[in-house]
Short mmCIF file of C-alpha atoms in Angstrom, two decimals:
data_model
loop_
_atom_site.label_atom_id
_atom_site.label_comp_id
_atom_site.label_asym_id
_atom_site.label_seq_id
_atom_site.Cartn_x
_atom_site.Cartn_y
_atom_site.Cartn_z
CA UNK A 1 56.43 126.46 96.17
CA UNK A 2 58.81 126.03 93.23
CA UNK A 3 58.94 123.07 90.96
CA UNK A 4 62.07 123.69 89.64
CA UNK A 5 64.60 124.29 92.03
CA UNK A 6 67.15 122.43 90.55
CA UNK A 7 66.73 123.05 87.19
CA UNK A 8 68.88 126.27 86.18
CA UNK A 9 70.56 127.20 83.05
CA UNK A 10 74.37 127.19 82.22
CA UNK A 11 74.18 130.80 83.06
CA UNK A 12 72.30 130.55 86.24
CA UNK A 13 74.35 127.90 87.16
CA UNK A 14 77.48 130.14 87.09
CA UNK A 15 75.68 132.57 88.82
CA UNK A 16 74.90 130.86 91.79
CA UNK A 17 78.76 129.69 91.55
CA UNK A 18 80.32 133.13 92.03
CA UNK A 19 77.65 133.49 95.01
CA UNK A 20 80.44 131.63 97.11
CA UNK A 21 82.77 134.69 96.82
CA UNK A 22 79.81 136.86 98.28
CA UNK A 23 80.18 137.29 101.45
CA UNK A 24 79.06 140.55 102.15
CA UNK A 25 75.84 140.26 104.47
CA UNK A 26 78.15 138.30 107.26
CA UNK A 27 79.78 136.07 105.49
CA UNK A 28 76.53 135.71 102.86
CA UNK A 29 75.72 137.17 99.74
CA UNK A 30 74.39 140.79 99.67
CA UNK A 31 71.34 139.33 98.16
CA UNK A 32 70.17 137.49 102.00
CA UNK A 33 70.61 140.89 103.50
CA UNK A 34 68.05 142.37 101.26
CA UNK A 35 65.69 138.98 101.20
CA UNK A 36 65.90 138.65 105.00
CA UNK A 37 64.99 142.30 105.36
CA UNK A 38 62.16 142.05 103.08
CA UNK A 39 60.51 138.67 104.38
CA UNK A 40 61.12 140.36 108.12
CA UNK A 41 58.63 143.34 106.55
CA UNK A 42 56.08 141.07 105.11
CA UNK A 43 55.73 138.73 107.70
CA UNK A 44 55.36 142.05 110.30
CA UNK A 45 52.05 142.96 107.38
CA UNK A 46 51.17 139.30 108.29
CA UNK A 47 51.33 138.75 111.64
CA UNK A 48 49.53 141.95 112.50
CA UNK A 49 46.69 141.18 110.36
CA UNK A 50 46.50 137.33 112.09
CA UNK A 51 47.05 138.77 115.91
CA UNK A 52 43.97 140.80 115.08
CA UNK A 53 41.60 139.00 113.19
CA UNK A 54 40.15 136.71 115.70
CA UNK A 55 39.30 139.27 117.87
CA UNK A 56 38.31 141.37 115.37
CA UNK A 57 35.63 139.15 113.59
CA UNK A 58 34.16 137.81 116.92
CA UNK A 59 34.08 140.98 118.71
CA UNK A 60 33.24 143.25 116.51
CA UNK A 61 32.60 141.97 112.57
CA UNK A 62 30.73 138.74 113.14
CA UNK A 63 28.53 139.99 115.68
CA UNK A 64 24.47 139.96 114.49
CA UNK A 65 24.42 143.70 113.76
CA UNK A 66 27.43 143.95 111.65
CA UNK A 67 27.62 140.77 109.61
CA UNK A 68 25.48 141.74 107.39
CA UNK A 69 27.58 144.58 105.79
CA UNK A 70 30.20 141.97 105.04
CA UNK A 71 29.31 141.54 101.13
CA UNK A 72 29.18 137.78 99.99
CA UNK A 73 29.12 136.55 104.23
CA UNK A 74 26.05 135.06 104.16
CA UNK A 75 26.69 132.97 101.11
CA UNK A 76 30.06 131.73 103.14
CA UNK A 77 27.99 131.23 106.81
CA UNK A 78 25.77 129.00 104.97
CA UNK A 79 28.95 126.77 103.62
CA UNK A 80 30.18 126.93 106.63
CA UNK A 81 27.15 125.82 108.16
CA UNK A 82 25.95 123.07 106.02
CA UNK A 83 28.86 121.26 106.99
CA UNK A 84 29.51 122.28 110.89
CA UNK A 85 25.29 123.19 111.71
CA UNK A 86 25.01 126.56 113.30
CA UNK A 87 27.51 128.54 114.62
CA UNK A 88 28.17 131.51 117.36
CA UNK A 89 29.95 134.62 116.30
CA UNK A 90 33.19 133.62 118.38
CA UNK A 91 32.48 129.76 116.54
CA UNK A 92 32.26 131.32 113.73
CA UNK A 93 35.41 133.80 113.99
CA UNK A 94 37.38 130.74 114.73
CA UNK A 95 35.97 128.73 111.29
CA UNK A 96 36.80 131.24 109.12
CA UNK A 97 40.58 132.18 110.76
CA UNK A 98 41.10 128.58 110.59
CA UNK A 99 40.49 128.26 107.38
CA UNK A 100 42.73 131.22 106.29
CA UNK A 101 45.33 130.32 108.33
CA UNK A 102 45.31 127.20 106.45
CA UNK A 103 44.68 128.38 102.63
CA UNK A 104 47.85 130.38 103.20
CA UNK A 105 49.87 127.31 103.10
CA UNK A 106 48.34 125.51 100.72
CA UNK A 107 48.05 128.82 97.65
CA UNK A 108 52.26 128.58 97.81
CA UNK A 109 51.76 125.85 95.70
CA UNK A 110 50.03 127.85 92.88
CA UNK A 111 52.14 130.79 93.61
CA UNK A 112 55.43 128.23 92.26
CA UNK A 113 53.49 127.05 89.29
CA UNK A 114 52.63 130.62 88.24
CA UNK A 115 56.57 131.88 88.51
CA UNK A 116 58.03 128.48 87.04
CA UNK A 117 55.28 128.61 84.01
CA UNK A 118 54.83 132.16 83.14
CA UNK A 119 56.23 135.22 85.44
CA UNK A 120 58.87 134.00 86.79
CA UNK A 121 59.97 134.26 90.80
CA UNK A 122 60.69 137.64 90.51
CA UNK A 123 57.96 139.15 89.77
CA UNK A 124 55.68 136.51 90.88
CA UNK A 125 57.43 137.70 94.31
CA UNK A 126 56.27 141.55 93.18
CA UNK A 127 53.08 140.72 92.49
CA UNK A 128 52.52 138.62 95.67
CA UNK A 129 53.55 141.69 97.82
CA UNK A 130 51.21 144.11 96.06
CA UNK A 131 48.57 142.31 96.35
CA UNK A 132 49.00 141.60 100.22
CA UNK A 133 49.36 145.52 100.59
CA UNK A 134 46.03 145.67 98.84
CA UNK A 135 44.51 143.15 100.90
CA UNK A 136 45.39 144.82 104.25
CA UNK A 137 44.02 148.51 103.45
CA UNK A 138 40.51 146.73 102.19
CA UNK A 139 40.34 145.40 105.70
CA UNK A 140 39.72 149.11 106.56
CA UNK A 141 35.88 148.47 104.97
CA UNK A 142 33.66 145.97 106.55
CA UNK A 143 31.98 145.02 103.12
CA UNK A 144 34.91 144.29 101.28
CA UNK A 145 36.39 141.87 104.37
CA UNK A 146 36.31 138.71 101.99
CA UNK A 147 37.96 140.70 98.71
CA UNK A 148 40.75 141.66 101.61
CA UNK A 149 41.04 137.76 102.43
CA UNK A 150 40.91 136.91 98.60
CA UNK A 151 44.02 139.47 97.91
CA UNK A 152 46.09 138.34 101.29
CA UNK A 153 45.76 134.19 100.25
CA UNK A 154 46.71 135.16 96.83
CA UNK A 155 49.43 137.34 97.76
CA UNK A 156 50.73 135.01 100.50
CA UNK A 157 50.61 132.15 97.54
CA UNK A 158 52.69 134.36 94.96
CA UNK A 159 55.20 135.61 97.51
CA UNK A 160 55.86 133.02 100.37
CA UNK A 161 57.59 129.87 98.79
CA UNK A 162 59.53 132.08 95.56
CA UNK A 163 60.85 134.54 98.54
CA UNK A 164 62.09 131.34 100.18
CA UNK A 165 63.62 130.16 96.79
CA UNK A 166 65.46 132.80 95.93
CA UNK A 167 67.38 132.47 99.20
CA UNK A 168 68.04 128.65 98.28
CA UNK A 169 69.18 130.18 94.77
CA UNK A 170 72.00 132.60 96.39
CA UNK A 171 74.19 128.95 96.86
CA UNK A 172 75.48 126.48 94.72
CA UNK A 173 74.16 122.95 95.72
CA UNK A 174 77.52 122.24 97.59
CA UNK A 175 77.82 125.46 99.31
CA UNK A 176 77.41 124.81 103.06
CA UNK A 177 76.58 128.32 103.96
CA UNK A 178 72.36 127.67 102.82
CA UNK A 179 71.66 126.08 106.29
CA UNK A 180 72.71 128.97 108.01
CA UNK A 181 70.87 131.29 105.56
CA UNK A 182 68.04 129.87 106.43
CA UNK A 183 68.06 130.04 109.87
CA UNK A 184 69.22 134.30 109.24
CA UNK A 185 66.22 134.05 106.92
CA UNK A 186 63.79 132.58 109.88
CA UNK A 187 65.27 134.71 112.48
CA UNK A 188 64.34 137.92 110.52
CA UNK A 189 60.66 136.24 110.73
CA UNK A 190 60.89 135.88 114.63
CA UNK A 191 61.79 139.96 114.98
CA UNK A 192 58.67 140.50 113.14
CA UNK A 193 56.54 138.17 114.69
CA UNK A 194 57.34 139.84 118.07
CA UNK A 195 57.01 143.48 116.65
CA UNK A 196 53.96 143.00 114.96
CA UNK A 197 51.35 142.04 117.40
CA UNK A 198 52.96 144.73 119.82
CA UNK A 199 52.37 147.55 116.83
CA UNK A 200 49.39 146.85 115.16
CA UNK A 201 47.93 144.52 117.88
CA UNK A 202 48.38 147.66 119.98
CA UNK A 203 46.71 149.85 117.72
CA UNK A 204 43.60 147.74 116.80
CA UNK A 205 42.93 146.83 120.32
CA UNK A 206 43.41 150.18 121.75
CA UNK A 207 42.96 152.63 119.15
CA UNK A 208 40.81 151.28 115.82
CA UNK A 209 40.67 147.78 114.56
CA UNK A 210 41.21 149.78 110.96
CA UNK A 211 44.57 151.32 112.45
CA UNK A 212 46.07 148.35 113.42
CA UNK A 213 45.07 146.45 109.76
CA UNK A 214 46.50 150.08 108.19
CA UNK A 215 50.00 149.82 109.90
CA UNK A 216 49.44 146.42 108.47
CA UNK A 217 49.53 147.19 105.01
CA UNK A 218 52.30 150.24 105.56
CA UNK A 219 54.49 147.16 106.35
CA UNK A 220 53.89 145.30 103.43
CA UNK A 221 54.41 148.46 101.46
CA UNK A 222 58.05 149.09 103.27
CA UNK A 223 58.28 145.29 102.55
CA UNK A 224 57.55 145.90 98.44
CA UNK A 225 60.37 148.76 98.67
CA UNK A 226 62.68 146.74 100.08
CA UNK A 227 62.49 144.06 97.70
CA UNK A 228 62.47 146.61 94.57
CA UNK A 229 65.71 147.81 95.79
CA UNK A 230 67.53 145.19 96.11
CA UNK A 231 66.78 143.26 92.74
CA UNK A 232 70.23 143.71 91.28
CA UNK A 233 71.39 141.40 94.42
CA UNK A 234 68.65 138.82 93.61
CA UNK A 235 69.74 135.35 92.28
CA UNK A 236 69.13 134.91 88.40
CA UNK A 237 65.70 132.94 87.20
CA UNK A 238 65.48 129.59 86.85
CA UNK A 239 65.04 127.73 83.15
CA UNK A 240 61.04 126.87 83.01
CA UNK A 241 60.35 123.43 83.96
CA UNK A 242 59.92 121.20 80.84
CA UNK A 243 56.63 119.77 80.14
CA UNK A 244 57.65 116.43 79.56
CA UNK A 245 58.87 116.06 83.19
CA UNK A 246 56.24 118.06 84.23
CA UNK A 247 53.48 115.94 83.28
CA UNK A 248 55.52 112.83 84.47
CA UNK A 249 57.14 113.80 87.53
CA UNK A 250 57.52 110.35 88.65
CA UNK A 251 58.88 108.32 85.34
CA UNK A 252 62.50 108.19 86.14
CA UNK A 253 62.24 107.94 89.94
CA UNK A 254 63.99 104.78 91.65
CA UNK A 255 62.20 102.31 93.86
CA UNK A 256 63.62 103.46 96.86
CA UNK A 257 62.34 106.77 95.55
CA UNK A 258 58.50 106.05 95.19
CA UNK A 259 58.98 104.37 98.90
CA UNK A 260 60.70 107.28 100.23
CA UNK A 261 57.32 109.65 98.28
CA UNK A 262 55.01 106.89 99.86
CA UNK A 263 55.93 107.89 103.38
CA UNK A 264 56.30 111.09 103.30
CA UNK A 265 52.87 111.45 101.68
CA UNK A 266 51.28 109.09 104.95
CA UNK A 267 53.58 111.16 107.57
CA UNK A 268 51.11 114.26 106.34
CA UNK A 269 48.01 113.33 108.67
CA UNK A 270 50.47 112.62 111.54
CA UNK A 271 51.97 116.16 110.99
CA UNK A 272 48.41 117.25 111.28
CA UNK A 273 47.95 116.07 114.73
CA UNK A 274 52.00 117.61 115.56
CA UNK A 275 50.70 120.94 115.29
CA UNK A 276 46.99 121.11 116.80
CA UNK A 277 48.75 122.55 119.96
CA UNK A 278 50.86 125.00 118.37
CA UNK A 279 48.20 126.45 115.93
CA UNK A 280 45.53 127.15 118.75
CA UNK A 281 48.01 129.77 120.35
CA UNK A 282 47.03 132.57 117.65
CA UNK A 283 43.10 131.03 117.55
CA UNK A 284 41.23 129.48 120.64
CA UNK A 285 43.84 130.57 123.06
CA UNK A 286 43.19 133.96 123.06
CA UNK A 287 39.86 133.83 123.37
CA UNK A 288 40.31 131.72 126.04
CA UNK A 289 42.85 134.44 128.19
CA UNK A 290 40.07 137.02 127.09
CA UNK A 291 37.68 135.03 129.55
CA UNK A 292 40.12 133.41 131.85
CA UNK A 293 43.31 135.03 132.55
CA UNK A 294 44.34 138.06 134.35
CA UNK A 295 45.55 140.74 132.26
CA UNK A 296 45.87 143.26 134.63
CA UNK A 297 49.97 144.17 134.77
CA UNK A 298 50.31 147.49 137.44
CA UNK A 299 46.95 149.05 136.90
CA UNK A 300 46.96 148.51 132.94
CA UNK A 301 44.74 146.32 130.57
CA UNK A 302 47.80 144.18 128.50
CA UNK A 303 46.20 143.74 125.06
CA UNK A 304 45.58 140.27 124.14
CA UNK A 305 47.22 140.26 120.84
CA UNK A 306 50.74 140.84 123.03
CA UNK A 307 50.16 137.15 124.05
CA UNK A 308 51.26 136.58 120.50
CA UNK A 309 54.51 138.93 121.07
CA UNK A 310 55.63 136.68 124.28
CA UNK A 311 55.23 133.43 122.21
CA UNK A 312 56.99 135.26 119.16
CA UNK A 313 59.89 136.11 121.74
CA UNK A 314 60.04 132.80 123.47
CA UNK A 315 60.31 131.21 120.46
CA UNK A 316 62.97 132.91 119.00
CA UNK A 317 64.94 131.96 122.14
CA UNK A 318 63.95 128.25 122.07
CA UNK A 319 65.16 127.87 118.29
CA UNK A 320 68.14 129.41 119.25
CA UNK A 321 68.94 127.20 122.06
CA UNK A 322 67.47 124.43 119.91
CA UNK A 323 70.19 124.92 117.75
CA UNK A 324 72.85 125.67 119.73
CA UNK A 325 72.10 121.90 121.64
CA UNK A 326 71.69 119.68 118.88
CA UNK A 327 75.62 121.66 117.81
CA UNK A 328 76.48 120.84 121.28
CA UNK A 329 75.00 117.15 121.44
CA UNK A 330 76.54 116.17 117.85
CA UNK A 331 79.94 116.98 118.70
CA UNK A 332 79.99 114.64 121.61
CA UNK A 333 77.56 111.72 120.05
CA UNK A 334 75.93 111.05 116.94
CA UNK A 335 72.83 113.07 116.34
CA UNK A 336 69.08 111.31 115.98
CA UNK A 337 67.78 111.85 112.95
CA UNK A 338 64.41 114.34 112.14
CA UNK A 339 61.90 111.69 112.56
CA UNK A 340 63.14 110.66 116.26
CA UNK A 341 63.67 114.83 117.19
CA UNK A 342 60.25 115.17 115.62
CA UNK A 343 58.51 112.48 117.40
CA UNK A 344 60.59 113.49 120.47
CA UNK A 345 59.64 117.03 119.94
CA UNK A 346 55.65 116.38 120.03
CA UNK A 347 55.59 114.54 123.17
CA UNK A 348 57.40 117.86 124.96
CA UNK A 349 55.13 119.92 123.30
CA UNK A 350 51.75 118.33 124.52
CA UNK A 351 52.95 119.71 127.29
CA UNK A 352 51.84 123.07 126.54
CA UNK A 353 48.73 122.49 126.11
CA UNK A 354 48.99 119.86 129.38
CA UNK A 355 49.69 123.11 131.73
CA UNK A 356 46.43 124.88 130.34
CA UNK A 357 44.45 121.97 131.56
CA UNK A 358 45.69 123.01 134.84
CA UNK A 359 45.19 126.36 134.13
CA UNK A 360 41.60 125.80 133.23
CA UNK A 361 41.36 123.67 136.86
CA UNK A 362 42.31 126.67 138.97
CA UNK A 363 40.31 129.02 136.97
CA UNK A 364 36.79 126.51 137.78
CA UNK A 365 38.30 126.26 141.25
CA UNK A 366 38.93 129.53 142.31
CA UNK A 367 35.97 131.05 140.35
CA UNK A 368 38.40 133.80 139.39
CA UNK A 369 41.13 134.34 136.26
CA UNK A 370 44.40 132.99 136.30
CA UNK A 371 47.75 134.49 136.72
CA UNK A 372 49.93 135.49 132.82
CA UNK A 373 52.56 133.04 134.31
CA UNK A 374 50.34 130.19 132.87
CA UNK A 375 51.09 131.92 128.88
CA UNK A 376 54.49 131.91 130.03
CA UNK A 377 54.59 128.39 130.86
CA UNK A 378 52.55 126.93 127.82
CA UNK A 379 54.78 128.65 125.33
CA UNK A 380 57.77 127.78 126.93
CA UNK A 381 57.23 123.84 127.09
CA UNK A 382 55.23 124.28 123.46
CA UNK A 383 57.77 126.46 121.63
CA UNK A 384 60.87 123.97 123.00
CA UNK A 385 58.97 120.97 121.31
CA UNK A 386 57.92 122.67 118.37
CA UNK A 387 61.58 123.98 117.39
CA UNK A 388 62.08 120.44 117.01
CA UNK A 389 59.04 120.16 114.93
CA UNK A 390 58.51 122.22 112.13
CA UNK A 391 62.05 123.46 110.90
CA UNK A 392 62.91 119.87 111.42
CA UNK A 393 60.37 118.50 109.11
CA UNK A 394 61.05 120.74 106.48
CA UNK A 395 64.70 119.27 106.65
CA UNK A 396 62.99 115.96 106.26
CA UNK A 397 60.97 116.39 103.37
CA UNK A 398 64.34 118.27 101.33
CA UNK A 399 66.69 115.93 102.10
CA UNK A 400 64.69 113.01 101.75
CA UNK A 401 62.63 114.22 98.26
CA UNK A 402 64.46 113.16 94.78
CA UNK A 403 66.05 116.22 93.79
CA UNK A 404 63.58 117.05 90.52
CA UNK A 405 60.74 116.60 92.93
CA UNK A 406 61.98 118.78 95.65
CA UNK A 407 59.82 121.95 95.20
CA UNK A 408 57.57 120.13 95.07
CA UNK A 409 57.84 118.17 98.15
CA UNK A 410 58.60 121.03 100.25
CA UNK A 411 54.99 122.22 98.95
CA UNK A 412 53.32 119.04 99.85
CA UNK A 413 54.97 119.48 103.15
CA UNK A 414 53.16 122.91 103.61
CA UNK A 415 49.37 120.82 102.94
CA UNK A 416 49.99 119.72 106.70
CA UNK A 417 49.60 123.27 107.78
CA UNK A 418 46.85 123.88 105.21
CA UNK A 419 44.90 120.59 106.70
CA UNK A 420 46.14 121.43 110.42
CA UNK A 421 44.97 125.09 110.69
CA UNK A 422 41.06 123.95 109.01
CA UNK A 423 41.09 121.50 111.67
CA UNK A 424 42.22 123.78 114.51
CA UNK A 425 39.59 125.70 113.99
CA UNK A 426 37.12 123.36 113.85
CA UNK A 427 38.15 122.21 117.51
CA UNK A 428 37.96 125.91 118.59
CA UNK A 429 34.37 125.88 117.99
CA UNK A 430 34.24 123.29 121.14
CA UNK A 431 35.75 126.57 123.42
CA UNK A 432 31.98 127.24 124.10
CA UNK A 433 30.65 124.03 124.58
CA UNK A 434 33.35 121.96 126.59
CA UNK A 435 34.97 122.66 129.89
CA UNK A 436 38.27 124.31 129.65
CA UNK A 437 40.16 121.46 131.06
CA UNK A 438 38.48 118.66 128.71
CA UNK A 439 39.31 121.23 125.67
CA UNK A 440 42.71 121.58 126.59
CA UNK A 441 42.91 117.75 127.29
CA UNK A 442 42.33 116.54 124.14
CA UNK A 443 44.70 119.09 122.43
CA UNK A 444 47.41 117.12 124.74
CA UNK A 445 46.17 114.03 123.61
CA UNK A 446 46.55 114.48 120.11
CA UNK A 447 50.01 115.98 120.06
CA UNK A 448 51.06 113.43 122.61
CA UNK A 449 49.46 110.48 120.20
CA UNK A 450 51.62 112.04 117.19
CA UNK A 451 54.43 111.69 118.84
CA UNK A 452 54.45 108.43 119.50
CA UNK A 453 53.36 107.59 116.13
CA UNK A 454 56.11 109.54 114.55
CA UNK A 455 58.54 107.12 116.88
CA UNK A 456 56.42 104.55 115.88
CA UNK A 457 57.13 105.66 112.22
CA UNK A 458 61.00 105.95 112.80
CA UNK A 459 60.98 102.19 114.23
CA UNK A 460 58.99 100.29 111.40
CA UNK A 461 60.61 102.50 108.43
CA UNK A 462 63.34 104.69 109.61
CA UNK A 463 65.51 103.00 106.91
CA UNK A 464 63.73 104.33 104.15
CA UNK A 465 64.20 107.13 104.91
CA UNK A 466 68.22 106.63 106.07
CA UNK A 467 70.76 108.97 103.98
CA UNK A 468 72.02 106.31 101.17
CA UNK A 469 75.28 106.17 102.55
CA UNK A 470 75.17 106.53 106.12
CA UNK A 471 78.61 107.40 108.05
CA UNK A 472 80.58 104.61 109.26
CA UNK A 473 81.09 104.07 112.64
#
């Protein structure tokens, strides 16, 4: 993530000035069109990879007779090891997806240092994608599988948080148009989060595991095009941060500043707990349906990677009618602020993992596997709390960060994803060794206990966090 969002030359500034007579990407600047497009193609090379590589590595790459092809793996199972004690194949699989799915938010940090120091977003951004391309076709050979993993966190790092700020860059600070850019920008995401697992979910499963990682990579490629033709729409570079404030980032801040940095530093490990739910979806879950749930629909085997496509699709609707309520709600009464819709928002969503618990009681009842209406229903109640969740936090921790600090911020807001996704999959290493309805249980619990800690939070300090000069009454 960028550290210097807000620190442009006289030139960029003018830039991003004339942006507001850009509208022609409805109503936005040309340059969304082609950033939107491009994130939509990158995030369909991500997703693919991440709906397959669960099942991949405990099904096929982790198991006893193929491990040891993976160059370097046995160096990593002992780490892994050392700290955890032994683990299965599917324990394992769930380890090391849990830690990837966690490095990838916490390399965007490094990726912003490396375009505001010496590349510059741009081609930090090209860089980023090229090296995710690479990453995907070396999934194709078992011995390089931790080289492919080294590329994708890399390329994730140089190409998630500059993509995002150069669609932040399109609008002058005043221009009102950036917070529904961003929600084009997300949207884009959703379409590729539900085509991805379909495509190359469909092909690893049923075809290859290489052809689904392939189409993979073929996305990121399109993705790289994309981006390469559009770069006369792209917003101009940012000046480089100066060292000075670098290496003092706090020495002018206010009092009420540091406060407002205090909290939002100790809100990280409740964050943590906000997303345990969420997270398992795309790591114990579907090894869980694998075991437990029907996926017999008229005769055919559904792959378990579509899971992933439902949530993707029920998601998209639940941010949309997210927003649309909260527009609804705040022209009839004065809207809560993030802290009360996130706190609000976790004690919905331990819901989701609430219904699996009863799920996981019919399944031990019934000795048999449970209907796909039970997916349905835990990313329905999960996605409806988690709209008001994520997004929402990452309103928080803009609005609330002192402007010079606000890449940064942003960044530190990503570590709870980094710390969240390690510690989901530690818990999915109890899938083997708990009863479905305990491991479900406790996923409840600790969404459930976030959210009342996050009202808690709102209660004791909400005014710290207050705008300075709230609207009067």
């Amino acid at each position: 993530m960028t550290l210097a969002a807000a620190s442009l030359e006289p030139g960029a500034l003018a830039a991003r000035g004339a942006s507001r007579s850009d509208s022609a990407f409805f109503g936005h600047p040309a340059g969304l069109g082609w950033l939107s497009f491009c994130e939509l193609w990158e995030r369909f090379s991500f997703y693919g990879m991440q709906a397959l590589l669960v099942l991949y590595l405990s099904n096929w790459l982790f198991l006893p007779q193929n491990i040891g092809h993976v160059a370097g793996m046995e160096a990593v199972r002992r780490a892994i090891e050392s700290a955890t004690g032994p683990r299965s194949p599917q324990q394992l699989a769930s380890a090391v997806f849990g830690l990837y799915a966690g490095f990838v938010y916490l390399t965007p940090l490094f990726g912003g240092l490396l375009a505001d120091r010496v590349l510059g977003r741009t081609k930090t951004v090209v860089l980023g994608a090229s090296l995710m391309a690479a990453g995907h076709f070396l999934m194709a050979f078992e011995a390089s599988f931790l080289v492919a993993i080294a590329c994708l966190l890399v390329g994730v790092g140089c190409f998630k948080g500059n993509i995002a700020a150069q669609v932040g860059d399109l609008y002058p600070p005043d221009d009102r148009r950036r917070a529904s850019a961003f929600q084009i920008f997300v949207l884009a995401v959703q379409v590729a989060v539900i085509l991805a697992p379909i495509v190359c979910g469909t092909l690893g499963e049923k075809v290859a595991w290489h052809w689904g990682f392939g189409a993979a990579g073929v996305g990121m490629l399109i993705g790289l095009f994309v981006y390469l033709a559009g770069r006369r729409w792209l917003p101009p570079e940012p000046a480089p941060t100066p060292k000075a404030d670098a290496a003092h980032p706090g020495s002018a801040l206010t009092r009420r500043e540091k406060a407002r940095l205090a909290l939002l530093l100790a809100l990280i490990p409740v964050l943590v707990l906000s997303i345990v739910g969420n997270q398992q979806y795309g790591n114990a879950f579907p090894l869980w349906s694998e075991r437990h749930m029907d996926l017999i629909l008229f005769g055919w085997q559904v792959p378990v990677t579509w899971l992933q496509a439902i949530d993707a699709f029920v998601s998209t609707a639940t941010m949309l009618a997210s927003i649309a309520f909260w527009r609804w709600w705040a022209q009839r009464r004065r809207e809560p602020d993030e802290l009360t819709k996130m706190g609000w928002g976790a004690i919905l969503a331990a819901g989701g993992p609430a219904l699996i618990v009863l799920a996981a009681g019919v399944a031990d009842a019934t000795h048999s596997k449970v209907s796909l209406v039970w997916t349905l229903g835990y990313t329905l109640v999960n996605d409806l709390g988690f709209a008001n969740i994520l997004p929402v936090g990452l309103a928080l921790y803009s609005r609330a960060a002192p402007p010079r600090l606000e890449g940064l911020m942003i960044g530190v807001y990503y570590l709870h994803l980094f710390v969240g996704n390690a510690f989901v999959g530690w818990l999915a290493g109890f899938l083997e060794t708990m009863p479905g309805r305990e491991f479900w249980g406790l996923h409840a619990a600790l969404v459930l206990c976030s959210g009342v800690l996050l009202l808690g939070c709102r209660a004791a300090f909400g005014k710290v966090l207050a705008d300075e000069d709230p609207p009067k009454a």
